PDB file of C-alpha atoms in Angstrom:
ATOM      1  CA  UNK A   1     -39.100  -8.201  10.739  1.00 74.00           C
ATOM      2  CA  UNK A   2     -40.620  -6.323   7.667  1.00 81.00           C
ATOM      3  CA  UNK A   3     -41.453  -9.762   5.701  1.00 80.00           C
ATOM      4  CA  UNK A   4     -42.734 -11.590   9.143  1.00 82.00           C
ATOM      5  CA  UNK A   5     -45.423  -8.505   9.394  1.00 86.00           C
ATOM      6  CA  UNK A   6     -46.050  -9.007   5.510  1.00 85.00           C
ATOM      7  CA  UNK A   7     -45.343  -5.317   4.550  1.00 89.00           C
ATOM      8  CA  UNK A   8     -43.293  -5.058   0.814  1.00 90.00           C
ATOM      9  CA  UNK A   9     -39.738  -4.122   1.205  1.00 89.00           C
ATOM     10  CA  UNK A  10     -37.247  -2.544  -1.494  1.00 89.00           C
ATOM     11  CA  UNK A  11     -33.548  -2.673  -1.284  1.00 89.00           C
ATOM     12  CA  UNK A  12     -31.796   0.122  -3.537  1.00 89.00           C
ATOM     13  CA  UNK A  13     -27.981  -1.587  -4.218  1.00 88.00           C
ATOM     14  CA  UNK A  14     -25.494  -1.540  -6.044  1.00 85.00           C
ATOM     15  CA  UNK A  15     -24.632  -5.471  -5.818  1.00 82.00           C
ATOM     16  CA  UNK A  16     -27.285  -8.093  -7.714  1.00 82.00           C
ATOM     17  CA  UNK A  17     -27.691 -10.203  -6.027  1.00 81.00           C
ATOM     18  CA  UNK A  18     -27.272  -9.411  -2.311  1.00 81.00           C
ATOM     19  CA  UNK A  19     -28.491 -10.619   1.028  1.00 84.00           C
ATOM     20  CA  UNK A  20     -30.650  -7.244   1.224  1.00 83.00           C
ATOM     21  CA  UNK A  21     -31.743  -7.454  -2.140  1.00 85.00           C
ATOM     22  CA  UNK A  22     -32.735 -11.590  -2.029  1.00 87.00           C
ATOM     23  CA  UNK A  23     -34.656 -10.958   0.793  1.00 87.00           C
ATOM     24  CA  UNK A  24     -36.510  -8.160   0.076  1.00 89.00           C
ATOM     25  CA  UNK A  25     -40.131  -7.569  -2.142  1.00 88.00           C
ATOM     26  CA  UNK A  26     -38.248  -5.410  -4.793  1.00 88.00           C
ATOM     27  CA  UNK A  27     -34.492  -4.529  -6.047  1.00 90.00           C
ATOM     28  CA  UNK A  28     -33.757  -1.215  -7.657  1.00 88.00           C
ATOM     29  CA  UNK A  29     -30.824  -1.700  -8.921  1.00 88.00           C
ATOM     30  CA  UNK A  30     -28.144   1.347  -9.190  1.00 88.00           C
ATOM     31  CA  UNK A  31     -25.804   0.218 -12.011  1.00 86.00           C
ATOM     32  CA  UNK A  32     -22.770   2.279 -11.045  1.00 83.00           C
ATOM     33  CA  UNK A  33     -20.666  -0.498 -11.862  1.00 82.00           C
ATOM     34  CA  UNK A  34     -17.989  -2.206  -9.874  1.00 77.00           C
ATOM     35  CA  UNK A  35     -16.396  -0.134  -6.765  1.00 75.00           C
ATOM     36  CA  UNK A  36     -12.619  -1.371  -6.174  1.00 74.00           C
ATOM     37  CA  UNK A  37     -12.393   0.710  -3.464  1.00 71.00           C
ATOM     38  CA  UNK A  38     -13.475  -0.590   0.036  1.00 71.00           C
ATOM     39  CA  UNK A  39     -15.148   3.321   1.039  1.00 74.00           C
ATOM     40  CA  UNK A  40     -17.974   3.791  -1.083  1.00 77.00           C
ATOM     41  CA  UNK A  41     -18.163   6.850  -3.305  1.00 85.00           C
ATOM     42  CA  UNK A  42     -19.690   6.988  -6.560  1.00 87.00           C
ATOM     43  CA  UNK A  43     -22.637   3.778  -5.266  1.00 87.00           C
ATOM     44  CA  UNK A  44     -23.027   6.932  -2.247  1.00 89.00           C
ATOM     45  CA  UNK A  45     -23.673   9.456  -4.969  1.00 92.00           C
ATOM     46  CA  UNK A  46     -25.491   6.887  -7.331  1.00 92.00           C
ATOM     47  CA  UNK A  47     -27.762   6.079  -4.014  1.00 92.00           C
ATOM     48  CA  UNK A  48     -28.751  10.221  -3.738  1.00 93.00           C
ATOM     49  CA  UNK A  49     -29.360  10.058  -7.513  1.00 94.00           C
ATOM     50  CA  UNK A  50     -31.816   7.023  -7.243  1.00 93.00           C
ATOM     51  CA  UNK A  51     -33.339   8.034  -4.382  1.00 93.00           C
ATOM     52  CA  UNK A  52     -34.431  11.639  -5.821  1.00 93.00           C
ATOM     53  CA  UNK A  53     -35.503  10.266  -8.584  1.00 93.00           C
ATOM     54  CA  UNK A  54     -37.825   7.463  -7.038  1.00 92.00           C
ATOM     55  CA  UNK A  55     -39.280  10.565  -4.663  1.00 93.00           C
ATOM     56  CA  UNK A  56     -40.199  12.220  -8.245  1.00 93.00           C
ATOM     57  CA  UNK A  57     -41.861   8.923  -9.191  1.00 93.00           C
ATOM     58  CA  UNK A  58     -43.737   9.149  -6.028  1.00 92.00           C
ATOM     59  CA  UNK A  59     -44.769  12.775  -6.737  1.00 93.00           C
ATOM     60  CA  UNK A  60     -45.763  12.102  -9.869  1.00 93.00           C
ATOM     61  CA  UNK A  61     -48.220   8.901  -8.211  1.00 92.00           C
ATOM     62  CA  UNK A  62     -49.506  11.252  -5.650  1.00 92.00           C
ATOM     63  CA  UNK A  63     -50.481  14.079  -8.102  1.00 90.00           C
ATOM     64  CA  UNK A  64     -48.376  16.673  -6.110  1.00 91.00           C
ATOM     65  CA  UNK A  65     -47.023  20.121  -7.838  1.00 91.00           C
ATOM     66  CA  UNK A  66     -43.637  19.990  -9.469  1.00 89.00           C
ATOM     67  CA  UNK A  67     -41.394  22.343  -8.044  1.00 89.00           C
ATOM     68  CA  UNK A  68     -38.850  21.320 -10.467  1.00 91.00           C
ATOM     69  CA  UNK A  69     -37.091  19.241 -13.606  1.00 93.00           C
ATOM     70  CA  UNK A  70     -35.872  16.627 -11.997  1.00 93.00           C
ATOM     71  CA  UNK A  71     -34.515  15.615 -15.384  1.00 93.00           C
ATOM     72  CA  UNK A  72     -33.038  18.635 -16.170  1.00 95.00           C
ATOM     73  CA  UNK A  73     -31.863  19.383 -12.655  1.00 95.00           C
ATOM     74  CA  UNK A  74     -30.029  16.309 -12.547  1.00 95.00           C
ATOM     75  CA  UNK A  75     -28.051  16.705 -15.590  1.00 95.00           C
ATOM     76  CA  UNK A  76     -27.312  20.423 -14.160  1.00 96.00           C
ATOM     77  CA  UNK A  77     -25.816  18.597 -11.828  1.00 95.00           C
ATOM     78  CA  UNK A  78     -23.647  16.033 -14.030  1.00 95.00           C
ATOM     79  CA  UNK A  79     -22.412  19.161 -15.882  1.00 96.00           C
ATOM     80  CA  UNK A  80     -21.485  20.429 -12.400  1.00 96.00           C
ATOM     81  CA  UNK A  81     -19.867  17.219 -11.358  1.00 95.00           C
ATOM     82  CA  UNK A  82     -17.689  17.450 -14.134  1.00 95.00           C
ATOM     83  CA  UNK A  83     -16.143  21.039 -13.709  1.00 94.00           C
ATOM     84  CA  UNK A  84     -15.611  20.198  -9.609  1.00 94.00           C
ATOM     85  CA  UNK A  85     -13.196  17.127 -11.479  1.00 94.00           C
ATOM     86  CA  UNK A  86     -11.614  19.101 -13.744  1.00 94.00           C
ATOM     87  CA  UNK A  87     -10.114  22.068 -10.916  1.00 91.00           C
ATOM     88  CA  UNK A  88      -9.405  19.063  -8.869  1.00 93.00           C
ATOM     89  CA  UNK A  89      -5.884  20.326  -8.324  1.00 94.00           C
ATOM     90  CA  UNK A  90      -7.864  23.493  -6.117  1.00 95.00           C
ATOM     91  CA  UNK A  91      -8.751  20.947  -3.497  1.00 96.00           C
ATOM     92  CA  UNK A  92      -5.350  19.134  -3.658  1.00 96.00           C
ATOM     93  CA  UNK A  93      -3.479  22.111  -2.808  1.00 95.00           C
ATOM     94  CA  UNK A  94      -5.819  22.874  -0.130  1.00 94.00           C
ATOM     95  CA  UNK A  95      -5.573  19.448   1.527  1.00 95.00           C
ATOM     96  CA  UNK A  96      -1.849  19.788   1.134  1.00 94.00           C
ATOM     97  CA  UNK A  97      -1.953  22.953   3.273  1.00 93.00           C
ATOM     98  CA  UNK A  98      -4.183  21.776   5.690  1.00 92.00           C
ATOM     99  CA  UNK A  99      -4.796  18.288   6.387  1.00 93.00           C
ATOM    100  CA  UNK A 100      -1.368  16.026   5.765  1.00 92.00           C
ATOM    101  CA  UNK A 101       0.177  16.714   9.410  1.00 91.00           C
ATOM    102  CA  UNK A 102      -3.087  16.893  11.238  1.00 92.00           C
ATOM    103  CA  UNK A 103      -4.244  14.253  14.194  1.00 90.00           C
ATOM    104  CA  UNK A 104      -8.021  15.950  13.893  1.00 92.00           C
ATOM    105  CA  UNK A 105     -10.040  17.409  11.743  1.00 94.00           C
ATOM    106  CA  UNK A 106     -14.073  18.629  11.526  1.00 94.00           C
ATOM    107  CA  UNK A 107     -16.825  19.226   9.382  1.00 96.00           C
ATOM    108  CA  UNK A 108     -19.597  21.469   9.876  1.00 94.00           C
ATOM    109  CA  UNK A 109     -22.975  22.419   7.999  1.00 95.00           C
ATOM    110  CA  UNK A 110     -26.238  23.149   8.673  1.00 94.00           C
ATOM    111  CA  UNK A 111     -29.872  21.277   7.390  1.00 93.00           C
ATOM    112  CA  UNK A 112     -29.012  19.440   4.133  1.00 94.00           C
ATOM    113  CA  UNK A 113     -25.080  20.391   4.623  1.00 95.00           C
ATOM    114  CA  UNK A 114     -24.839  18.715   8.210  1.00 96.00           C
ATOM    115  CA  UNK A 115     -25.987  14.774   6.211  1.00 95.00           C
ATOM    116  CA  UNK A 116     -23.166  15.848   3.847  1.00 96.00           C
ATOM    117  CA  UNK A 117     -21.152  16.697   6.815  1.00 96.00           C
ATOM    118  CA  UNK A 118     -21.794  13.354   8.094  1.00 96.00           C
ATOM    119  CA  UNK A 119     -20.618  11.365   5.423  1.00 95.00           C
ATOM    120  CA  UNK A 120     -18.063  13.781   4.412  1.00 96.00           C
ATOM    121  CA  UNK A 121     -16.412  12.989   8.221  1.00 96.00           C
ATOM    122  CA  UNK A 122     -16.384   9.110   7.583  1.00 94.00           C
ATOM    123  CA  UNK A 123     -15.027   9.203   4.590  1.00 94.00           C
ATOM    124  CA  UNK A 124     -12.019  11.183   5.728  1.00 95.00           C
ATOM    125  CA  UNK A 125     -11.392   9.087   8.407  1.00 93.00           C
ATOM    126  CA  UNK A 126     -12.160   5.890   6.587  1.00 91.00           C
ATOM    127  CA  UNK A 127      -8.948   5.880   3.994  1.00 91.00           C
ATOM    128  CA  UNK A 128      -6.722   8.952   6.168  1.00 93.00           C
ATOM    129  CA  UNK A 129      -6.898   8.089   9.469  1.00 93.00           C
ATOM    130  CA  UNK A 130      -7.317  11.643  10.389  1.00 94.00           C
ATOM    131  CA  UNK A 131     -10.149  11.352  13.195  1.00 94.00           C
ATOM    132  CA  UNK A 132     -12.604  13.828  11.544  1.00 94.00           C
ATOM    133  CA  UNK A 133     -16.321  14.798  13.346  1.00 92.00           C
ATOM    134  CA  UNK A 134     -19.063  16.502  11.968  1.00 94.00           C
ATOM    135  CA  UNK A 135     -20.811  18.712  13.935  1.00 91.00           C
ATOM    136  CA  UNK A 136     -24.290  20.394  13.135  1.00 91.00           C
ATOM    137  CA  UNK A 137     -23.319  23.911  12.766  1.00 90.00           C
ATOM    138  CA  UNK A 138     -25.938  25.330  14.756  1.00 86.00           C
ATOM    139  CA  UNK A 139     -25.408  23.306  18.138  1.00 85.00           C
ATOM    140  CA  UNK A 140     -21.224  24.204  17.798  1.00 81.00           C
ATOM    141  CA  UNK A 141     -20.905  26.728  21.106  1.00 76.00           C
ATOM    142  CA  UNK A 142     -23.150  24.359  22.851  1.00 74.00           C
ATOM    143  CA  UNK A 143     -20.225  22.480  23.741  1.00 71.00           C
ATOM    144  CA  UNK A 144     -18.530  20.818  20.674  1.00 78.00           C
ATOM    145  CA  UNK A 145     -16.672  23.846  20.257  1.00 83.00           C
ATOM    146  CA  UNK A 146     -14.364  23.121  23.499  1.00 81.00           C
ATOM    147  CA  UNK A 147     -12.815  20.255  20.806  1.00 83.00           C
ATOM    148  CA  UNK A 148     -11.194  23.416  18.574  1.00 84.00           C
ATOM    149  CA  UNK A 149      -7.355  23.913  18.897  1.00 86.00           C
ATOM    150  CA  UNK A 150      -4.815  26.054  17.908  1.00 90.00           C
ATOM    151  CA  UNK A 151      -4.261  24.470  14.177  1.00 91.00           C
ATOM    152  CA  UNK A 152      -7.339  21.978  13.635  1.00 92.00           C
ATOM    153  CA  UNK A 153      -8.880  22.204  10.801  1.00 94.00           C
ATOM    154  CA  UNK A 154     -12.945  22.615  10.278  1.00 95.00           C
ATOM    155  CA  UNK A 155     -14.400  22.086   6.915  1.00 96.00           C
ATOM    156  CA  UNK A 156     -17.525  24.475   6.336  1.00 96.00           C
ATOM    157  CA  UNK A 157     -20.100  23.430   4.115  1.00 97.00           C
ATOM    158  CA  UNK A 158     -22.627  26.080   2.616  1.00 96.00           C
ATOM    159  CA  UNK A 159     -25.189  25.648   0.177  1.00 94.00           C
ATOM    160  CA  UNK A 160     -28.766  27.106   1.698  1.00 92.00           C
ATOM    161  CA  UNK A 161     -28.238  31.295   1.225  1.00 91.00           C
ATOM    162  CA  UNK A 162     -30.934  31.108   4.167  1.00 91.00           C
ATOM    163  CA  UNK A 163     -29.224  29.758   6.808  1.00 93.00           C
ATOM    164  CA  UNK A 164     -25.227  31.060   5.056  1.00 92.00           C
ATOM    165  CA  UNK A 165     -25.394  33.705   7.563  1.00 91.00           C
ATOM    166  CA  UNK A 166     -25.679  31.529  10.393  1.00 93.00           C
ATOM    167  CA  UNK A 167     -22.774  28.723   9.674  1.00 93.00           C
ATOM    168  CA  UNK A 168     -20.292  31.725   8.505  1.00 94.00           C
ATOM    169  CA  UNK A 169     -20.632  33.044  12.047  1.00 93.00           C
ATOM    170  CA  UNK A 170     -19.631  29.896  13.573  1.00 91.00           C
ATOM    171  CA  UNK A 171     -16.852  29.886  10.961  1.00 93.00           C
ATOM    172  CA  UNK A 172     -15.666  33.077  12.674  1.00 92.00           C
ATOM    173  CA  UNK A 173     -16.288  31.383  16.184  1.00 91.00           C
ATOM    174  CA  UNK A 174     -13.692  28.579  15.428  1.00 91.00           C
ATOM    175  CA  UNK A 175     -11.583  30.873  13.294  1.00 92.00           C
ATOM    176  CA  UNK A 176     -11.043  32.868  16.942  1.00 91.00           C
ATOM    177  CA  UNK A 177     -10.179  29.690  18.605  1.00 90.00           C
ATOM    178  CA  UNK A 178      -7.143  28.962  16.227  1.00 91.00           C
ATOM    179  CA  UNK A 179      -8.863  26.899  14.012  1.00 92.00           C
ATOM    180  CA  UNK A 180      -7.732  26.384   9.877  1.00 93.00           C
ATOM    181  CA  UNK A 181     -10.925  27.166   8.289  1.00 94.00           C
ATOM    182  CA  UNK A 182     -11.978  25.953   4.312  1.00 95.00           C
ATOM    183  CA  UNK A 183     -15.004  27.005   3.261  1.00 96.00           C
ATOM    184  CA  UNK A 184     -16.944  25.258   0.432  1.00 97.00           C
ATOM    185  CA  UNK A 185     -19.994  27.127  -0.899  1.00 96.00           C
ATOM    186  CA  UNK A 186     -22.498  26.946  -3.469  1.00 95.00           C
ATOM    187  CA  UNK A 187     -23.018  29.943  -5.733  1.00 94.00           C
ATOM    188  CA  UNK A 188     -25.751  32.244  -4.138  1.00 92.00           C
ATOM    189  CA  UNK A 189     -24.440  31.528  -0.378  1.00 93.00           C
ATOM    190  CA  UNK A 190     -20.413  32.625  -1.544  1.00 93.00           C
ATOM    191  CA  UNK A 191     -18.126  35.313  -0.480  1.00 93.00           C
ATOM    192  CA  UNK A 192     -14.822  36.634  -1.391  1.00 93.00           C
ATOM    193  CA  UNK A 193     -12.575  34.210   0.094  1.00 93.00           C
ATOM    194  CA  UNK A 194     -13.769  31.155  -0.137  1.00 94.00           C
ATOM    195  CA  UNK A 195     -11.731  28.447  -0.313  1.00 96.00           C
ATOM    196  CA  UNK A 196     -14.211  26.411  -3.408  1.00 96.00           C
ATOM    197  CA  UNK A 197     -17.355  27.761  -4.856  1.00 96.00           C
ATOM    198  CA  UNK A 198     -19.407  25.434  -6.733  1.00 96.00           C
ATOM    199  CA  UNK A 199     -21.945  25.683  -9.225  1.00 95.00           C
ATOM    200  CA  UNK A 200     -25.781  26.727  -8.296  1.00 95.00           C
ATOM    201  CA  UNK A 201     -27.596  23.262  -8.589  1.00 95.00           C
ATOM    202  CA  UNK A 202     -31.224  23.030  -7.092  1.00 94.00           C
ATOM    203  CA  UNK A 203     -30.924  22.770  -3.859  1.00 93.00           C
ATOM    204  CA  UNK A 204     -32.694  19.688  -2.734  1.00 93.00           C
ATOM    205  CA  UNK A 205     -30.398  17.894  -4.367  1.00 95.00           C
ATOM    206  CA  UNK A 206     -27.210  20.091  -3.705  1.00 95.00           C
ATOM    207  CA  UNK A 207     -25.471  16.914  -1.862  1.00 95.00           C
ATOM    208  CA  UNK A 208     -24.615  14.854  -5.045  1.00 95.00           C
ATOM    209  CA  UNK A 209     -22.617  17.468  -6.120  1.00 96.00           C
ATOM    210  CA  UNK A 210     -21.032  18.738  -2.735  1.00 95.00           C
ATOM    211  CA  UNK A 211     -20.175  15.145  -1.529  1.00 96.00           C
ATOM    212  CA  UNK A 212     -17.665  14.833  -4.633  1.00 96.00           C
ATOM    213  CA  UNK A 213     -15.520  17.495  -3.106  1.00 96.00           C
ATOM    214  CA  UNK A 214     -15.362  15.647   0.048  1.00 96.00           C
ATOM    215  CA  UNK A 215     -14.548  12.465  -1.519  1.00 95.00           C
ATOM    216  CA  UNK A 216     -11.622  14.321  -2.998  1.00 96.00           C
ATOM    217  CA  UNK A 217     -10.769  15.933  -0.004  1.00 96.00           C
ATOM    218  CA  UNK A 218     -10.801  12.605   1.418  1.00 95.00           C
ATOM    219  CA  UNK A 219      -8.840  10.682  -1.571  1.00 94.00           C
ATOM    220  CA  UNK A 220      -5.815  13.495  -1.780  1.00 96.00           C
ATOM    221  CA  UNK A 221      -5.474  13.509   2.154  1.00 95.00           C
ATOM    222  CA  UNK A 222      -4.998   9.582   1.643  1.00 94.00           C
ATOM    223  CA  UNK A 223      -2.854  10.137  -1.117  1.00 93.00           C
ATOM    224  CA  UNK A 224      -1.097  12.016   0.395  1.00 95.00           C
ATOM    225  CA  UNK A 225       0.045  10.470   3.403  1.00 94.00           C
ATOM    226  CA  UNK A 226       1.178   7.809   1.161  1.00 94.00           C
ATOM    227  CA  UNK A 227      -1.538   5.407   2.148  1.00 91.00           C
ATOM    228  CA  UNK A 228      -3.747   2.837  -0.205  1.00 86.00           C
ATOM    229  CA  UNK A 229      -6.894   4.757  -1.109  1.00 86.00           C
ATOM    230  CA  UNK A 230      -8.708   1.626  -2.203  1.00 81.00           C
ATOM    231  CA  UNK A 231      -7.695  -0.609   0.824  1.00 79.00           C
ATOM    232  CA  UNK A 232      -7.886   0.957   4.291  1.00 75.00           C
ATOM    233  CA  UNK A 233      -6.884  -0.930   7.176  1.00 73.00           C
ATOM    234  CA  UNK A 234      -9.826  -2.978   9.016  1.00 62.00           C
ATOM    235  CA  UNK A 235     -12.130  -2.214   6.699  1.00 63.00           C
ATOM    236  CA  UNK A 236     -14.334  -4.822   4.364  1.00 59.00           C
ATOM    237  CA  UNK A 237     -17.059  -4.252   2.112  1.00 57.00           C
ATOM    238  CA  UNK A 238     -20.456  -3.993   4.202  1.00 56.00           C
ATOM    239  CA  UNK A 239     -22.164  -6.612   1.636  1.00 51.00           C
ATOM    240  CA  UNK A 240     -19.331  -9.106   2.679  1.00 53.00           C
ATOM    241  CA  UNK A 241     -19.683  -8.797   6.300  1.00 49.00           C
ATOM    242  CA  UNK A 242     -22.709  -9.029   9.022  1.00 51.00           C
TER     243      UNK A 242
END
């Protein structure tokens, strides 16, 4: 529909040479190299990456203000990316406690956290089979929360201090309703007791570095139902199929 009205068209991918990318005006290509695995991860974080930076190309076109490095933000960030991998055993031991006999499972997070949220959800119940939901934190007692039982685990994402307040009272609404609560926040919006803190990153582009603890949390709940991480059941590469 785009080329019939003669507007240009860009396709950011990971695969040269695809449909999307043959029939569009442009290709930017990502060049994260070759995913085995069916459930996308590092093209997903690759995408976030690309995407910022063409928004700071577009910035810089426009003549807006910088409100930051992107640069230098976005090797914050790698650094960051980095020390989440190497205390990878935290989130193992916390999937191992709370996700390897469970039917169910949710996410929750609020503004940038809830997108995160979203993807976080499919990708656990891409390669687990655990059937995971994310729920925008702030619409949670408007009925979602009749879903929590005794045992199910919710996944709380925090990285905006302004709005911290806000999701860690709905983690004490769920908590109340018998639900195994892990808390992942960003330095700035932490408290004693959370389950993982990560670094402070900027925080327009905190979801490249929360989404890796997801995808771990997704891989080690795999893992550790014994199942094969790279090749889920019913699933085939999107570029392969209409």
């Amino acid at each position: 529909k785009v080329n019939e009205k003669g507007y240009p068209s860009l396709t950011i991918t990971n695969v040269k040479g695809s449909t999307l990318s043959r029939e569009a005006s442009h290709t930017l290509l990502l060049h994260a190299g070759p995913e085995i695995a069916v459930a996308s991860t590092k093209a997903y974080t690759a995408q976030i990456t690309v995407m910022a930076v063409l928004a700071e190309v577009l910035r810089r076109t426009k003549g807006r203000p910088q409100t930051f490095d992107m640069s230098h933000e976005l090797a914050v960030i790698a650094s960051a990316i980095e020390g989440v991998l190497d205390e990878k055993s935290v989130v193992k031991e916390l999937v191992d406690q709370n996700l390897l006999d469970t039917a169910n499972a949710f996410y929750i997070g609020r503004h940038l956290d809830y997108y995160v949220a979203m993807e976080a959800a499919l990708k656990l119940k891409e390669i687990s089979y655990v059937q995971t939901e994310s729920f925008a934190a702030g619409e949670l007692k408007h009925g979602t929360i009749a879903l929590i039982e005794e045992g199910t685990p919710v996944i709380a994402l925090l990285s905006e201090p302004v709005v911290a307040s806000h999701t860690r009272g709905n983690i004490e609404e769920v908590k109340a309703r018998g639900a195994k609560t892990m808390v992942i926040a960003m330095e700035g919006s932490e408290r004693d007791g959370d389950d993982i803190v990560l670094p402070k990153v900027q925080m327009e582009l905190a979801p490249v570095l929360s989404v890796v603890v997801t995808q771990l949390i997704a891989y080690y709940t795999s893992l550790g139902k014994g199942l094969d991480v790279d090749k889920p059941r019913n699933l085939a590469k999107s570029v392969t199929v209409e």
